[in-house]
Short mmCIF file of C-alpha atoms in Angstrom, two decimals:
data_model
loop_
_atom_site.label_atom_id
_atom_site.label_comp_id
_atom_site.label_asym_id
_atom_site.label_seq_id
_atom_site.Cartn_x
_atom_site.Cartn_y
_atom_site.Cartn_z
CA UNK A 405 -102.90 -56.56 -132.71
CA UNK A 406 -102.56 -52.87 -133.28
CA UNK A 407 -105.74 -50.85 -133.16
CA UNK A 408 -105.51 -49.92 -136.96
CA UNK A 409 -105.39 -53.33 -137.62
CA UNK A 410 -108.54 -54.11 -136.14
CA UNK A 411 -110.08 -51.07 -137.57
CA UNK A 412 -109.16 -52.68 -140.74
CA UNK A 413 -110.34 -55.84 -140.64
CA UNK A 414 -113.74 -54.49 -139.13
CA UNK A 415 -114.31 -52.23 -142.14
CA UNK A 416 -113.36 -55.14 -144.30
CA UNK A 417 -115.99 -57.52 -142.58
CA UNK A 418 -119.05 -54.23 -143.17
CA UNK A 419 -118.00 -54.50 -146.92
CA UNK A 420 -118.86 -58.36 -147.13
CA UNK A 421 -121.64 -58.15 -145.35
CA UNK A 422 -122.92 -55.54 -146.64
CA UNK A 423 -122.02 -55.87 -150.74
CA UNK A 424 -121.24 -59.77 -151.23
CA UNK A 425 -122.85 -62.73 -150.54
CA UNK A 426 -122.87 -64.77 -147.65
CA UNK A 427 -121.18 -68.40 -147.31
CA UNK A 428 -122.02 -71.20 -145.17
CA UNK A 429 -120.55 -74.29 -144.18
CA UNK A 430 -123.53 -76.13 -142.87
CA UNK A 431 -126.23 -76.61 -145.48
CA UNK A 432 -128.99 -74.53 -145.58
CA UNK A 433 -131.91 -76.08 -142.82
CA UNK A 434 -134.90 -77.37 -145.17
CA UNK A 435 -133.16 -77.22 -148.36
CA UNK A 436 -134.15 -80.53 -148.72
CA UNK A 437 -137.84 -80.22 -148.74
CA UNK A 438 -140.10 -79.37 -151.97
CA UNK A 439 -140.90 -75.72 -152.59
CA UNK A 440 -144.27 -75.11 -151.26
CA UNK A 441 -147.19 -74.11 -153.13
CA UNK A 442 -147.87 -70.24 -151.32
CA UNK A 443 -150.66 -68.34 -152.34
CA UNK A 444 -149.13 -64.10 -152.79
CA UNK A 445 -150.93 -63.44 -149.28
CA UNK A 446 -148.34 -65.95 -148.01
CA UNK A 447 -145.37 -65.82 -150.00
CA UNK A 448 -145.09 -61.75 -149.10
CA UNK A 449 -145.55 -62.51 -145.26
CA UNK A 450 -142.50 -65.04 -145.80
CA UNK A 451 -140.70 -62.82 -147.45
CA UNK A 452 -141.39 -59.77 -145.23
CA UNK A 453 -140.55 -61.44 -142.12
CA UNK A 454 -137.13 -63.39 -143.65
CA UNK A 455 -135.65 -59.85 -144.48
CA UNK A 456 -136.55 -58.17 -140.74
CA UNK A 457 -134.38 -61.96 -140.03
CA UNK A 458 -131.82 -61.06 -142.78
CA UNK A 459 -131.39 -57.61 -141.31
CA UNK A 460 -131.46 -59.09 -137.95
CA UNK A 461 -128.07 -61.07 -138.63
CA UNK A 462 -126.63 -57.65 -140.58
CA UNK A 463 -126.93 -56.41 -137.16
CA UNK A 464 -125.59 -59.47 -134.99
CA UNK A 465 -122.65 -58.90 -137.74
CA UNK A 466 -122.04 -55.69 -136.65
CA UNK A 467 -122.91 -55.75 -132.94
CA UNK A 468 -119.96 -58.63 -132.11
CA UNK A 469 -117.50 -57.01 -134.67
CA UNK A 470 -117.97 -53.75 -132.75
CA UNK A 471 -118.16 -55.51 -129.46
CA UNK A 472 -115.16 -57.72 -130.49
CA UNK A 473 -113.19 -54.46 -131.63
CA UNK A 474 -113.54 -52.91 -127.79
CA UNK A 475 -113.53 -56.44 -125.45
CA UNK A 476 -110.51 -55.64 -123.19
CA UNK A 477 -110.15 -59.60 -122.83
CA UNK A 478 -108.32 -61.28 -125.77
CA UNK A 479 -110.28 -64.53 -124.75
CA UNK A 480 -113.34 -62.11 -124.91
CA UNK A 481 -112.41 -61.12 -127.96
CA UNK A 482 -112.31 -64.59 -130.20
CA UNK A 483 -115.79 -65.51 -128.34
CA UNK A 484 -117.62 -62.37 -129.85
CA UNK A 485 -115.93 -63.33 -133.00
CA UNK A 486 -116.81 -66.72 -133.05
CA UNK A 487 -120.29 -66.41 -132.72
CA UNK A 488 -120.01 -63.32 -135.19
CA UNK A 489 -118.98 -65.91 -137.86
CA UNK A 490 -121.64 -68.55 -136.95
CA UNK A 491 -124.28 -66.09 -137.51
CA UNK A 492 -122.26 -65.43 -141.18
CA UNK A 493 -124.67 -68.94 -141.41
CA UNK A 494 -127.53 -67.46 -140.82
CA UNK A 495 -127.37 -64.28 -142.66
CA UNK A 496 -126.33 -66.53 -145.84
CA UNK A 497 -129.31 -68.83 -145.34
CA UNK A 498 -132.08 -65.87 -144.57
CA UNK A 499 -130.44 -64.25 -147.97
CA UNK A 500 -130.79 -67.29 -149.91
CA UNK A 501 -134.69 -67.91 -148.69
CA UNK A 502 -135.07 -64.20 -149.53
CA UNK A 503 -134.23 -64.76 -153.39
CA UNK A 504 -136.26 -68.31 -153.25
CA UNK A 505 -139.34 -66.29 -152.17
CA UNK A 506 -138.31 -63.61 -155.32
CA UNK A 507 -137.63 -61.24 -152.38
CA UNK A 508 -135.52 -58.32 -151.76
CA UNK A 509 -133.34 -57.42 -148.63
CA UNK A 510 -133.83 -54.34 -146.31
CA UNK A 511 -132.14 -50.73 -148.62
CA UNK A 512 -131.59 -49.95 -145.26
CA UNK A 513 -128.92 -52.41 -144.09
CA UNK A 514 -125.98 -50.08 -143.90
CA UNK A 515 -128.15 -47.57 -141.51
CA UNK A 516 -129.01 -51.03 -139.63
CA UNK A 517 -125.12 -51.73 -139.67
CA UNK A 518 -123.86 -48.56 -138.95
CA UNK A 519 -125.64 -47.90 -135.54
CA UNK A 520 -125.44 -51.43 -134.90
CA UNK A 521 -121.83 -51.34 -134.96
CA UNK A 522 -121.89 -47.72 -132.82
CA UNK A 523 -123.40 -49.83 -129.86
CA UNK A 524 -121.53 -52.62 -130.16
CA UNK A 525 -118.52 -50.73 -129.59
CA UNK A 526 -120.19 -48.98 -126.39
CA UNK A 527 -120.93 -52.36 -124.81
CA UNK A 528 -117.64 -53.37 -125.22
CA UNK A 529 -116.59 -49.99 -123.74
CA UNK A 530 -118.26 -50.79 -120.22
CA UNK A 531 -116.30 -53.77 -119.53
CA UNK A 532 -116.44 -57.47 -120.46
CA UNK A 533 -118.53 -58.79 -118.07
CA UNK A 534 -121.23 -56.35 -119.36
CA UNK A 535 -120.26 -56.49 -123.01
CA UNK A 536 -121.32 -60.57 -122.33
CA UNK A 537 -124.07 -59.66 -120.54
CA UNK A 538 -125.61 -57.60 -123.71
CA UNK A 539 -124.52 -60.53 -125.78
CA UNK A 540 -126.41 -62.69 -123.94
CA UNK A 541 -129.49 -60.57 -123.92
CA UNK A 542 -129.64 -59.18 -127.52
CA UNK A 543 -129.20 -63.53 -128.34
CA UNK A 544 -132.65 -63.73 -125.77
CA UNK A 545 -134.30 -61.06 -127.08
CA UNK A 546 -133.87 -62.79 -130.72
CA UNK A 547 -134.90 -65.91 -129.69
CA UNK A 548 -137.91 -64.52 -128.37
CA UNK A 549 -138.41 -62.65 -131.82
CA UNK A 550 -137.63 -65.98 -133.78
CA UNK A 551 -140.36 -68.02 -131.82
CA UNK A 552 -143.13 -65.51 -132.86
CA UNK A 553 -142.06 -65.32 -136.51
CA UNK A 554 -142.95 -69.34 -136.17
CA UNK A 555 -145.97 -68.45 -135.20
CA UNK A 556 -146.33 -66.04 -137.92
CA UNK A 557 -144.86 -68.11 -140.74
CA UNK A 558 -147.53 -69.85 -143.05
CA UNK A 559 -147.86 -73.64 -141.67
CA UNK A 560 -147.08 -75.31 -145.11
CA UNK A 561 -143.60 -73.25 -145.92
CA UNK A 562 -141.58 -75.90 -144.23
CA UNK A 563 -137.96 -74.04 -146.00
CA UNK A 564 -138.49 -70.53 -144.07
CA UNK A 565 -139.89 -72.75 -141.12
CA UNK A 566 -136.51 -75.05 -140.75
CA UNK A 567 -134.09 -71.97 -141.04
CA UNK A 568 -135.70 -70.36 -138.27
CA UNK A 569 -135.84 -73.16 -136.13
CA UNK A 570 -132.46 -74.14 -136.15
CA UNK A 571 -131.93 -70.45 -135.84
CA UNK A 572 -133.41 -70.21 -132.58
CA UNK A 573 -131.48 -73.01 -131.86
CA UNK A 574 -127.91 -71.34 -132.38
CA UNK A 575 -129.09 -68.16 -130.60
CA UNK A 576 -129.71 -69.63 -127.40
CA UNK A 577 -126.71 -71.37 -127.51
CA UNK A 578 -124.54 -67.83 -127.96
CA UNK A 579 -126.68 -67.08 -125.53
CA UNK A 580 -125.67 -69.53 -122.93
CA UNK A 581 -122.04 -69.28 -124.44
CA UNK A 582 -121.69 -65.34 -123.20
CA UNK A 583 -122.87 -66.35 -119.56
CA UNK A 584 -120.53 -69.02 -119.18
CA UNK A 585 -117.93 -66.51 -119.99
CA UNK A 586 -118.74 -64.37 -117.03
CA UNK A 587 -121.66 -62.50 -118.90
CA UNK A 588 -123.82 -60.64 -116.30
CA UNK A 589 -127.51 -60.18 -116.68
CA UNK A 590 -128.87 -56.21 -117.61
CA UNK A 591 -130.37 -53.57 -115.66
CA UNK A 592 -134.11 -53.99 -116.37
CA UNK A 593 -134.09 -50.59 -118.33
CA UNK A 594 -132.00 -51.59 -120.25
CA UNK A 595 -133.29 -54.54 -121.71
CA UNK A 596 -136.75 -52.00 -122.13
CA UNK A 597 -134.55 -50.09 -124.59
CA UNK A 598 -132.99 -52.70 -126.42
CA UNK A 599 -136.40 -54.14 -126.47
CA UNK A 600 -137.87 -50.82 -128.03
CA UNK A 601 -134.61 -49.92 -129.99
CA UNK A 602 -135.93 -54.07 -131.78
CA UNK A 603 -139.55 -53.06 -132.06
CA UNK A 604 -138.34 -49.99 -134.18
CA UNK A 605 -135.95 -52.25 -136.69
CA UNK A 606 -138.37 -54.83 -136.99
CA UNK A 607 -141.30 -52.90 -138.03
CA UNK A 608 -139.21 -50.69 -140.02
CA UNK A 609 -137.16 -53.55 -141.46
CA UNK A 610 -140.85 -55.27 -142.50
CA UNK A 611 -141.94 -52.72 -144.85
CA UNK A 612 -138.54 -50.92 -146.47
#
């Protein structure tokens, strides 16, 4: 495929993500359970911490599109984009939670996108095994972020709960998915930056 093809495509994938809504094919974790009764205390915290997830996948979206865009490995290439449409999933069920909770999503998700996308395409730069490698750490990395938002999310909202568990779920599976491709593990310093680069989204992504 020509490289103004991909460009293409990738510009068409920011414009769903970013202005239409997201579709899944699995249905959404919890939706079968009974709307909880949340006191405002609890239904903000809910809210606040599904749109730093919502933004989270806006990111994923545009890390493996970027990543995918630069891979040098066609096989490379469909695994970054396979696991860039299974998080589609996710960032339609955080969305949907978002409006249940009478929510809004980060005004910031194009900036999130944007730079997002910008590093994805310098991971992919440095070679596959490394552009794995930072796949399978960023998918860590979220995992660890998902399993202190359970801690975080009231005990009796059972709808946010379920998404995020089988969230965590699907992350460490990319995870495992990049090393079997020949994904390498990171310089330490490295994961300290994308660690702090996280920190600064998450706490941003919170409030705005």
């Amino acid at each position: 495929m020509m490289n103004i093809d991909k460009f293409i495509i990738g510009f068409d994938s920011a414009l769903r993500t970013l202005l239409t809504s997201a579709q899944t094919v699995r249905p959404v974790p919890g939706g079968e359970l009974p709307e909880a009764a949340l006191t405002d205390v609890e239904k903000r915290l809910s809210c606040a911490l599904m749109r730093v997830n919502h933004v989270g996948e806006v990111c994923a979206q545009a890390l493996y599109q970027g990543q995918g865009l630069t891979a040098r490995n066609e096989a490379v290439q469909q695994t970054l984009l396979q696991a860039a449409r299974e998080e589609t999933e996710h960032l339609a069920w955080t969305e949907r939670r978002i409006a249940e909770l009478g929510g809004r999503k980060s005004v910031l998700n194009p900036l999130w996108y944007g730079g997002s996308f910008a590093i994805g395409m310098f991971a992919g730069m440095l070679g596959d095994k490394w552009n794995l490698g930072f796949l399978a750490e960023t998918e860590h990395q979220v995992g660890e972020h998902l399993s202190s938002h359970l801690q975080r999310l009231p005990d009796n909202d059972g709808r946010s709960r379920a998404i995020v568990k089988q969230m965590e779920i699907d992350e460490a599976s990319h995870a495992t998915m990049a090393l079997s491709h020949g994904g390498v593990e990171l310089p330490f310093p490295v994961k300290v930056t994308m660690k702090l680069g996280s920190k600064v989204m998450t706490q941003t992504a919170y409030w705005i």
